[in-house]
Coordinates of C-alpha atoms in Angstrom, one line a residue:
X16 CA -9.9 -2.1 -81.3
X17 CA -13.2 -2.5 -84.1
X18 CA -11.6 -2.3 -87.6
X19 CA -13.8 -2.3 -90.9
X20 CA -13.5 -1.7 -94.6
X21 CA -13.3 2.1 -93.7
X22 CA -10.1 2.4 -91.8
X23 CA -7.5 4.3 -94.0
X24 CA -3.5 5.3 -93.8
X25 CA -5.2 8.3 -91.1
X26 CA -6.1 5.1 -89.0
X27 CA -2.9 3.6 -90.1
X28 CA 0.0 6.4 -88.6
X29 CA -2.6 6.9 -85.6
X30 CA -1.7 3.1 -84.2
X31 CA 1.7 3.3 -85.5
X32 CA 2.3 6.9 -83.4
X33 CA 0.6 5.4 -80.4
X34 CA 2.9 1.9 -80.7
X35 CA 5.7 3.7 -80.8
X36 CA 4.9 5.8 -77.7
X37 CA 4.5 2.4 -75.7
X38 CA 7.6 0.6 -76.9
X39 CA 9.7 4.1 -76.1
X40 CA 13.2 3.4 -76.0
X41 CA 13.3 -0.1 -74.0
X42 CA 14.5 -3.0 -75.5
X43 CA 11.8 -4.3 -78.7
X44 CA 9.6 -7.1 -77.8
X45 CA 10.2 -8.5 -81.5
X46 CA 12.2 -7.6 -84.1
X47 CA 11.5 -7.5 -87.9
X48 CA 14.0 -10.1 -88.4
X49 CA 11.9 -12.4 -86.2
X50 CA 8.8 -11.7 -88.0
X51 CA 10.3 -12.3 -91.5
X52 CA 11.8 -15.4 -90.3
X53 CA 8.8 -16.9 -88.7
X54 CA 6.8 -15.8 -92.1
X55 CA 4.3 -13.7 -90.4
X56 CA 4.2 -11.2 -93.3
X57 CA 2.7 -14.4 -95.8
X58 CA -1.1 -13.9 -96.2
X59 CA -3.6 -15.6 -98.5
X60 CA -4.2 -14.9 -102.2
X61 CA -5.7 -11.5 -103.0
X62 CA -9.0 -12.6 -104.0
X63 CA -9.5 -14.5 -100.1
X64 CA -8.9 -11.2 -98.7
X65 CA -11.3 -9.7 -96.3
X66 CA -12.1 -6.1 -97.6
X67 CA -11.8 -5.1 -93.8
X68 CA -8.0 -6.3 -94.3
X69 CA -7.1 -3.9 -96.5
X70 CA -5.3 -1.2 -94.5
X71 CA -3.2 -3.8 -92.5
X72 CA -1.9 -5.3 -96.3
X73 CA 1.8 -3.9 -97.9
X74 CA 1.0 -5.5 -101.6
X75 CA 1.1 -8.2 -103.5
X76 CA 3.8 -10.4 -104.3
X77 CA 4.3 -14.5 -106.3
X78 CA 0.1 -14.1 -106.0
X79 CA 0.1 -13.7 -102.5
X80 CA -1.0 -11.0 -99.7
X81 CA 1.9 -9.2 -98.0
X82 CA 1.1 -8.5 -94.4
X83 CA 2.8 -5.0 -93.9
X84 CA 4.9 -5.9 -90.6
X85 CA 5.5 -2.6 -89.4
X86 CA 2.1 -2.5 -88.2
X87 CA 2.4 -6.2 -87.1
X88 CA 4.9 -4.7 -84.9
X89 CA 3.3 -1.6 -83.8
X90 CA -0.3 -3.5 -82.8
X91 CA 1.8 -5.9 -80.9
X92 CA 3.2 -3.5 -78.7
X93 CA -0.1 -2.3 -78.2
X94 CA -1.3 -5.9 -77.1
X95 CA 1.5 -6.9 -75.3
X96 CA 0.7 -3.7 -73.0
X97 CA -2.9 -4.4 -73.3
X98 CA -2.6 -8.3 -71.6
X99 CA 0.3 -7.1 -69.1
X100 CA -2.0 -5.0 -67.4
X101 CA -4.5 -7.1 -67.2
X102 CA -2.7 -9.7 -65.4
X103 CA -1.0 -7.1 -63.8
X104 CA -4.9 -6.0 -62.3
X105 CA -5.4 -9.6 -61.0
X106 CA -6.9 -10.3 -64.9
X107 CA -7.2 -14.1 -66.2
X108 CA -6.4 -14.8 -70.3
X109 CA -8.1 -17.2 -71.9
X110 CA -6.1 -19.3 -74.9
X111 CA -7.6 -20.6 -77.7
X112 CA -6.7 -22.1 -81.0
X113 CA -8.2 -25.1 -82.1
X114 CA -6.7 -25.1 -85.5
X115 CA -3.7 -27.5 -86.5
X116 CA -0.8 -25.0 -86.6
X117 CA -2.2 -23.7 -83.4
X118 CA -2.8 -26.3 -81.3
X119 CA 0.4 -27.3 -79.8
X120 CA 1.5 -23.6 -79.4
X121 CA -1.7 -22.7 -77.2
X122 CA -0.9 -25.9 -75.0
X123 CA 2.8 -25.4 -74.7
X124 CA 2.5 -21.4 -74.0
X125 CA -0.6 -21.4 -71.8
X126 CA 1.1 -23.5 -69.6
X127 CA 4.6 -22.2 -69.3
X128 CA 2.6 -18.7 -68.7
X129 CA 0.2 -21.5 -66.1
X130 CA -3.3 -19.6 -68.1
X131 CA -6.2 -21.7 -69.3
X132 CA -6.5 -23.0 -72.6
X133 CA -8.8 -24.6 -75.7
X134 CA -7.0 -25.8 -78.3
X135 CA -9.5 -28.7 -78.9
X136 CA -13.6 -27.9 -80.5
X137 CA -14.7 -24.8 -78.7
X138 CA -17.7 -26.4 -76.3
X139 CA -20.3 -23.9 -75.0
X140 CA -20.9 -25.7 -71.5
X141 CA -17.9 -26.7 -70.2
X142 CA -14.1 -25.3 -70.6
X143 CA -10.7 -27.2 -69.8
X144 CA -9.3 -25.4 -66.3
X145 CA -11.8 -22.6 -66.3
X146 CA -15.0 -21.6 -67.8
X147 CA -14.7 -17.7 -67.9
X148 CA -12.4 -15.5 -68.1
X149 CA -11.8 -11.8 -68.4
X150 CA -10.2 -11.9 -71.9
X151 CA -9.3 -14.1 -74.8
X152 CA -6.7 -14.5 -77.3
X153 CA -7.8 -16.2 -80.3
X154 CA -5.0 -17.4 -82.3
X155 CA -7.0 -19.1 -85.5
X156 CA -10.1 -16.5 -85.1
X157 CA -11.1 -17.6 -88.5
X158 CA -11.3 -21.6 -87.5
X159 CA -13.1 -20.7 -83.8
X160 CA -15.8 -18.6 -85.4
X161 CA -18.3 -19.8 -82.7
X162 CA -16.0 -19.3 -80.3
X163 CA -15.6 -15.3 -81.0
X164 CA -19.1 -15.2 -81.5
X165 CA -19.7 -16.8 -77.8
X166 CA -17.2 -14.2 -77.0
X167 CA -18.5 -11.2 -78.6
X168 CA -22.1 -11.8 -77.1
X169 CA -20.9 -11.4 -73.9
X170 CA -18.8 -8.5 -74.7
X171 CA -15.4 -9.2 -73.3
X172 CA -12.6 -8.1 -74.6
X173 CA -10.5 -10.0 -77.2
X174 CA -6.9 -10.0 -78.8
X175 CA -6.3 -12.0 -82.2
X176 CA -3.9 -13.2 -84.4
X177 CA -5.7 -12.1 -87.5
X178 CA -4.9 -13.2 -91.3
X179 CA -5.7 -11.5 -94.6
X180 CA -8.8 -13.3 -94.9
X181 CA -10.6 -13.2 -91.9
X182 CA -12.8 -10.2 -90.6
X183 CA -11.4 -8.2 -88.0
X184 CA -15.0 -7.1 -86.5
X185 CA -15.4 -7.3 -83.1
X186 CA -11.8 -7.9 -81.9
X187 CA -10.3 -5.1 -79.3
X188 CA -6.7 -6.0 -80.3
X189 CA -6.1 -7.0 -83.6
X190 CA -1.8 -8.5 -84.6
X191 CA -2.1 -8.7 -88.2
X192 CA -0.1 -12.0 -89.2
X193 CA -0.6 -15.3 -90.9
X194 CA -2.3 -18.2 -88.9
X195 CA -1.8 -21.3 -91.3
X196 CA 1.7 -21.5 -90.3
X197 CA 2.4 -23.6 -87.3
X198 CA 6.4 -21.0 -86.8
X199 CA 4.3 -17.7 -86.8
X200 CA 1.7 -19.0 -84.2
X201 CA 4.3 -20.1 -82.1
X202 CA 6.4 -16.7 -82.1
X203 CA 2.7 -14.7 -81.4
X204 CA 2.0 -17.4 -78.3
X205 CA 4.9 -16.4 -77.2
X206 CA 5.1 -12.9 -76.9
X207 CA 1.4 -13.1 -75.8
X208 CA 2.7 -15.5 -72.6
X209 CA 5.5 -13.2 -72.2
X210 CA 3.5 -10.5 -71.6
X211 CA 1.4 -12.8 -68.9
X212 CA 4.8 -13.2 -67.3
X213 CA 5.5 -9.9 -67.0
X214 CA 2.3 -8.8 -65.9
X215 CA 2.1 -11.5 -63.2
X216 CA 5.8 -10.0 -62.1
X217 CA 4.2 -6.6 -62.1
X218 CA 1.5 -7.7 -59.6
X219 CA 3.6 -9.5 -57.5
X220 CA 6.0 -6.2 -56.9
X221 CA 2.8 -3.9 -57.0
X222 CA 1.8 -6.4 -53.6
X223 CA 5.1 -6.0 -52.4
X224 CA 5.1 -2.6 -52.5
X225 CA 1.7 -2.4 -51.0
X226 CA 3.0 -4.4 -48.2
X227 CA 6.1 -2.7 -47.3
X228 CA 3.6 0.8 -47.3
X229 CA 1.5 -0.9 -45.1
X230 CA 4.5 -2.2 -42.8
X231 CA 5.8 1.5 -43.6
X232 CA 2.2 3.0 -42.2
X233 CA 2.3 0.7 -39.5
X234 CA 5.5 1.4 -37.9
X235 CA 4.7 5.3 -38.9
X236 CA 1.2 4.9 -37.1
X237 CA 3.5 2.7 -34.1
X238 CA 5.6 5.8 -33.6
X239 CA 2.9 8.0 -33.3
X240 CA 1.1 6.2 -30.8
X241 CA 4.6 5.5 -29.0
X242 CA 5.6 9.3 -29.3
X243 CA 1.8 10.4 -28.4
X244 CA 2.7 7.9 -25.2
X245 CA 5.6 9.3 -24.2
X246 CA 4.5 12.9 -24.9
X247 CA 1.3 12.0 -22.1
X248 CA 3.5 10.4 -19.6
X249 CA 5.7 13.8 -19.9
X250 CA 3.1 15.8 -19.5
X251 CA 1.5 13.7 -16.4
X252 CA 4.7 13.9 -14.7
X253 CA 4.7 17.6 -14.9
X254 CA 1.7 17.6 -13.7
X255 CA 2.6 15.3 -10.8
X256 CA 5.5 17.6 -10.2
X257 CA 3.5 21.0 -10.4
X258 CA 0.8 19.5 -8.1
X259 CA 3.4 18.3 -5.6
X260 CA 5.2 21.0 -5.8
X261 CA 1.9 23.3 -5.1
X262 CA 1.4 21.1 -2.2
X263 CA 4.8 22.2 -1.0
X264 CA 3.9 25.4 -1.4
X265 CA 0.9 25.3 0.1
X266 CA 1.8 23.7 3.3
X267 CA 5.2 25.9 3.9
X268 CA 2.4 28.9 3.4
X269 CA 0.5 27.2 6.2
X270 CA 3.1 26.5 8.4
X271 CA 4.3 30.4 8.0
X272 CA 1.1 31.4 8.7
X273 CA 0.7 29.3 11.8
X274 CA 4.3 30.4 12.8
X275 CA 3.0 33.9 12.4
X276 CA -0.2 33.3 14.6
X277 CA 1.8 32.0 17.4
X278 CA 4.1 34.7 17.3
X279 CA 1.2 37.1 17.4
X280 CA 0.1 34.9 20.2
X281 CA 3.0 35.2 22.3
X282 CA 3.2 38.9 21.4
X283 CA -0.5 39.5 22.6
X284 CA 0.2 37.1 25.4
X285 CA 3.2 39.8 26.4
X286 CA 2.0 42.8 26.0
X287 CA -1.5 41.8 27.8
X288 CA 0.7 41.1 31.2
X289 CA 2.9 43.9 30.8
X290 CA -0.5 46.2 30.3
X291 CA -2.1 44.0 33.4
X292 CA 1.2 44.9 35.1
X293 CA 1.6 48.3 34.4
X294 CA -2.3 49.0 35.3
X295 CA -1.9 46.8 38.5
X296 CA 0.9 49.5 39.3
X297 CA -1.2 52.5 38.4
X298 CA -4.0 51.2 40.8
X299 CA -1.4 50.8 43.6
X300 CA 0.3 54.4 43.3
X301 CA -3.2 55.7 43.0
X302 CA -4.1 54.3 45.9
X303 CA -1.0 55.7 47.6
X304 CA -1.8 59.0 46.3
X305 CA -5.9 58.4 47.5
X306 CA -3.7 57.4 51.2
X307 CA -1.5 60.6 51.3
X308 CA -4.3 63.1 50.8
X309 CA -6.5 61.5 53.0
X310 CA -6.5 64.2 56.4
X311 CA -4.6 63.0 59.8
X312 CA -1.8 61.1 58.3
X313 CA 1.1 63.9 58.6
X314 CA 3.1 63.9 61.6
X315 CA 1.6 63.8 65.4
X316 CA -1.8 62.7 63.2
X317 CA -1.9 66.1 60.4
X318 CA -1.0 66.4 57.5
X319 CA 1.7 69.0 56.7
X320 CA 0.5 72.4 55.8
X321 CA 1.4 73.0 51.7
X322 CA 2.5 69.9 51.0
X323 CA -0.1 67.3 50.7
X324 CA -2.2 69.8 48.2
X325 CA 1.4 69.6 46.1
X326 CA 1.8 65.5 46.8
X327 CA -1.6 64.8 45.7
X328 CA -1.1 66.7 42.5
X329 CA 2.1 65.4 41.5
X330 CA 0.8 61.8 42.0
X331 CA -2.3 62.7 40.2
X332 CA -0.3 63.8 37.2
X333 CA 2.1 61.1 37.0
X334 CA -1.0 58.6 37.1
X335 CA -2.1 60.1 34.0
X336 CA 1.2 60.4 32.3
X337 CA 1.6 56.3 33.1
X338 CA -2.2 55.8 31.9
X339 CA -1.2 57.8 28.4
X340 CA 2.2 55.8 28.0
X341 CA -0.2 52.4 28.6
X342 CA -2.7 53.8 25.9
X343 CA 0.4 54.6 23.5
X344 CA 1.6 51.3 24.2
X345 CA -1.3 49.8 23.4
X346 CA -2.1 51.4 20.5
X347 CA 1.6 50.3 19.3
X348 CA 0.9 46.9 20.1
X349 CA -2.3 47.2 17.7
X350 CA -0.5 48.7 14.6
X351 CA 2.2 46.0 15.0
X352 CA -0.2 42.9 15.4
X353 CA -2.4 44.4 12.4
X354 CA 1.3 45.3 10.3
X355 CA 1.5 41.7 11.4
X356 CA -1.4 40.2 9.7
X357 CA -0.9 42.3 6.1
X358 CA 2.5 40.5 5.9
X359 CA 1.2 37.4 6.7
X360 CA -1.8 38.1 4.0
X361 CA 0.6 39.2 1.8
X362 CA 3.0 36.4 1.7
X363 CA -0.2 33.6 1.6
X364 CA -0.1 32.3 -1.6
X365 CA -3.8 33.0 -3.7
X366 CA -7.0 31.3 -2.8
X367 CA -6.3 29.5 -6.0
X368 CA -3.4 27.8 -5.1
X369 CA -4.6 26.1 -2.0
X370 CA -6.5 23.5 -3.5
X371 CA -7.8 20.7 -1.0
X372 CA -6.0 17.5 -1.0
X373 CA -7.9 14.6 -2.8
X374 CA -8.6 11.4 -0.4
X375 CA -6.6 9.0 -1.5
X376 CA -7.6 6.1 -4.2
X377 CA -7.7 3.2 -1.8
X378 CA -9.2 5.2 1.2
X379 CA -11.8 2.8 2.4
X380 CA -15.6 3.6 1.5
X381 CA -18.6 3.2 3.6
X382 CA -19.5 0.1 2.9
X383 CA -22.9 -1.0 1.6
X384 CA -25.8 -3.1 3.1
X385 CA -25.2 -7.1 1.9
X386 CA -27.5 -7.8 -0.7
X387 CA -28.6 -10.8 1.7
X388 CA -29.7 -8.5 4.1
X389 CA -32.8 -9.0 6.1
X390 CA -35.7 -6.7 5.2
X391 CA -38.4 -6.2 7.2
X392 CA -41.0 -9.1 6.3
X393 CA -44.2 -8.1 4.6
X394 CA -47.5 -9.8 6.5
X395 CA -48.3 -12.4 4.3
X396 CA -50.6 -12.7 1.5
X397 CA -53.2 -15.4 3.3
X398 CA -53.4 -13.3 6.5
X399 CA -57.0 -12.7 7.5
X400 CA -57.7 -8.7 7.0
X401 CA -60.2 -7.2 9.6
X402 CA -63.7 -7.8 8.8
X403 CA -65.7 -4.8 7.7
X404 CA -69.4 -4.4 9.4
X405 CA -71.9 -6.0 7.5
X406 CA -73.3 -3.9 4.9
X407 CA -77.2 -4.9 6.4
X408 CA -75.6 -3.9 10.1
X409 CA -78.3 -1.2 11.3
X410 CA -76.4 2.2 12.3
X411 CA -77.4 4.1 15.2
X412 CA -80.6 6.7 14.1
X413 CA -80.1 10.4 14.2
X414 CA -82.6 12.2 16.0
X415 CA -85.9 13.3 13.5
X416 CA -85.2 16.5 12.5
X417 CA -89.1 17.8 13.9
X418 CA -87.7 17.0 17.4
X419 CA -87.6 20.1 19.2
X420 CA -84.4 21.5 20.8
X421 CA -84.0 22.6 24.2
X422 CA -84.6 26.4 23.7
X423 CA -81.6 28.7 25.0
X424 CA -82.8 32.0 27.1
X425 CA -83.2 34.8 25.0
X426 CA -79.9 37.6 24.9
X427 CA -82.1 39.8 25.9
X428 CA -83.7 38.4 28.8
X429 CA -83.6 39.8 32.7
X430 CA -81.7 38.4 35.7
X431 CA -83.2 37.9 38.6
X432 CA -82.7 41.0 40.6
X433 CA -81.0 41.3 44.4
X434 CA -83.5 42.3 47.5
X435 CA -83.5 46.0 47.6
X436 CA -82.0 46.2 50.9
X437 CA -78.8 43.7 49.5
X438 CA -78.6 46.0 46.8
X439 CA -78.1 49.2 48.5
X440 CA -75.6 47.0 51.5
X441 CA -73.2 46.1 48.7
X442 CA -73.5 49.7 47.2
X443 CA -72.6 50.9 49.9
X444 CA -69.7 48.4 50.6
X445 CA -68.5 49.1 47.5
X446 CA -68.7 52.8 47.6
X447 CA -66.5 52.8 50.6
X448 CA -63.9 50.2 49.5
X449 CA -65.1 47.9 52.4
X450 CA -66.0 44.0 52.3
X451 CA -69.3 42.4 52.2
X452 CA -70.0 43.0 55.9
X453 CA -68.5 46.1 55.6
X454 CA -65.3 45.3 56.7
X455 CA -61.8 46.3 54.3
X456 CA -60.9 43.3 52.7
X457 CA -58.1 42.0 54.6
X458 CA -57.4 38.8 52.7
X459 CA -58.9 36.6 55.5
X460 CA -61.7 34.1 55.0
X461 CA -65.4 34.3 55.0
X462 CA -65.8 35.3 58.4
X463 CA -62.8 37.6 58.7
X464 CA -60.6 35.1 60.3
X465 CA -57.4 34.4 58.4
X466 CA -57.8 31.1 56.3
X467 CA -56.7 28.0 58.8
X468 CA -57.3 25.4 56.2
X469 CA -60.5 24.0 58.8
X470 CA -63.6 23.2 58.1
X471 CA -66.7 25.1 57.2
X472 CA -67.1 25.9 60.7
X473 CA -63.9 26.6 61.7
X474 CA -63.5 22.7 63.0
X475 CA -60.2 20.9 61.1
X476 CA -61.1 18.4 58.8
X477 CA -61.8 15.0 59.9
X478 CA -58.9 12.5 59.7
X479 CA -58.9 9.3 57.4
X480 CA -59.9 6.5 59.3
X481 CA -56.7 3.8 59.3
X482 CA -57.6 0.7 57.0
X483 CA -57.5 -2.6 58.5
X484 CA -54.4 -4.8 57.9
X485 CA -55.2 -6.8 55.3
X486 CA -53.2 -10.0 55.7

């Protein structure tokens, strides 16, 4: 909070309205008693007074500033809430009072409340316990000038004990109150190190409660997984009971269906002999009938007159009548085998259903080639390769292409004619459709003499001489 010359009573009832909308209700950190008793309210004389005091003053009284203490109370609401969340938020506070009244309150409080402190000359370089910090409380602001400055210039934030005659500028939190006197630094130390206390309370049930929400989300997440678990092993055992009992299904369709094809079996087997049967029967009464009509088989070697005209008929038609039963019987046998086969279809569970067993997981594989296996050996790389023909190796010589070729006889050209006479023998021959000699060609040899497999002059070819025994 920056304060100047300029605030006014507007400023005033604006802090006092927010203090009281942090203290609400609960119990007060300080009372006015408290304040009075630990002479807080005492300020320096009115011509020491900063002109940036001026709003936080009540009057005058024996020559003497009066602090007005309902403020004092309000702006330490506001700064008790201000350093409880910061330690609260993991935040470190810095003590520092290097005055006389101040110096044994800083040590005492800062380490009941276990926060750094400086309650000897403020040093630049080096700090006791720690060298930075994310705020400050200055409790003699006007004695550790250089240390607000330091402070300032590095724009933390900082919380003050401020009297009448020091400047308020540059201070976030400002507790108007008097700093010469050792009982009011004390009572400000120690609402300040309350406040640490309860802020450092504050974190440690904020991480409690972020660790029972994490145990909370794990044992949520734990049940999830378990439920998703035992929602997958329901659903895989449906699965295995659907699929076994599809199997089921699927092999009592197949065992109905070879049931049926047996029975059609047999029933074809049946009706096949009684149709052999019945047609070996036909034949035979046909052949009794063919027998009875044939003439001479009556008595004394006739048949009788009128009656085997009448026989033969009445055989004839009961041949046919059998041969029309067979037919009707066979055409019953048909509808039945192929009323046979639609139930059989009918009752066959879909192609969809019958879904081909899968080889079981430790069926044996073919097993591959060991890696060690012998491969076939390359020739190696020093082997000698076939020597090529030297490049300076003279090749055979093509004929000169001036060389004449052996001329071919012209398309066109003659052949030598036959002797007239020849000519007009074979004409002749031919004319007639005899041999050369005039003779039909009878398929004989040159000198119409069937071929003997002799010699050219009829003599059998000479015999191979036997080879001497070669020993």
């Amino acid at each position: 909070m920056r304060t100047d010359g300029k605030v006014g009573q507007q400023a005033r009832k604006t802090v006092l309205t927010s203090a009281a909308s942090v203290t609400g209700d609960q119990k007060p950190i300080v009372t006015f008693a408290e304040l009075l008793a630990a002479r807080v309210h005492v300020g320096d004389a009115p011509e020491r007074s900063h002109p940036a005091m001026q709003p936080f003053l009540f009057g005058e009284r024996n020559g003497l500033a009066v602090i007005d203490l309902r403020q004092t109370l309000a702006l330490i609401d506001v700064a008790y809430g201000f350093v409880h969340d910061l330690v609260a938020d993991g935040g470190t506070l810095l003590f520092v009072g290097t005055s006389e009244p101040a110096r044994q309150a800083v040590e005492e409080h800062a380490l009941r409340c276990g926060m750094p402190y400086v309650n000897q000359s403020w040093p630049r370089k080096t700090r006791n316990r720690r060298t930075v910090a994310d705020a400050y409380f200055l409790v003699s602001p006007g004695t550790d000038e250089r240390a607000r400055q330091d402070v300032i210039a590095r724009q933390l934030p900082i919380v003050a004990l401020v009297d009448a005659d020091v400047d308020p500028t540059g201070i976030l939190h400002v507790i108007p109150g008097n700093d010469d006197i050792a009982l009011s630094c004390d009572l400000v130390c120690r609402i300040i190190a309350d406040a640490v206390d309860d802020g450092r309370e504050e974190a440690t049930r904020r991480q409690a409660e972020a660790e029972e929400a994490t145990r909370r989300q794990a044992e949520a997440e734990e049940a999830t997984r378990r439920q998703a678990e035992a929602e997958e092993a329901t659903r895989r055992q449906a699965e295995a009971e659907e699929a076994t009992r599809r199997q089921a299904e699927a092999e009592e369709a197949t065992r109905r269906q070879a049931e049926a094809e047996e029975a059609t079996r047999r029933r074809r087997g049946r009706g096949q002999a009684r149709r052999q049967a019945e047609a070996e029967e036909a034949t035979r009464r046909q052949a009794e009938a063919e027998e009875a009509t044939r003439p001479g088989r009556g008595r004394g070697g006739h048949s009788p007159p009128g009656r085997g005209r009448e026989a033969t008929r009445r055989q004839a038609e009961e041949a046919t009548r059998r041969q029309a039963e067979a037919e009707e019987a066979t055409r019953r046998q048909v509808e039945a085998e192929e009323a046979t086969r639609r139930q059989v279809e009918a009752e066959r569970p879909p192609a969809d259903r019958l879904r081909p067993k899968r080889p079981p997981a430790d069926r044996l594989r073919p097993k591959r080639p060991p890696a060690d296996r012998l491969r076939p050996k390359r020739p190696p790389a020093d082997r000698p390769r076939p020597k090529r023909p030297p490049a300076d190796r003279p090749r055979p010589r093509r004929p000169p292409a001036d060389r004449p070729r052996p001329r071919r006889p012209p398309a066109d050209r003659p052949r030598p004619k036959r002797p007239p006479a020849r000519q007009a023998e074979a004409e002749e021959a031919t004319r007639r459709g005899r041999g050369r000699r005039g003779h039909p060609p009878t398929g004989r040899g040159r000198r119409g003499r069937p071929p003997t497999g002799r010699g050219r002059r009829g003599r059998p070819p000479p015999r191979p001489r036997p080879r001497p025994c070669q020993r």
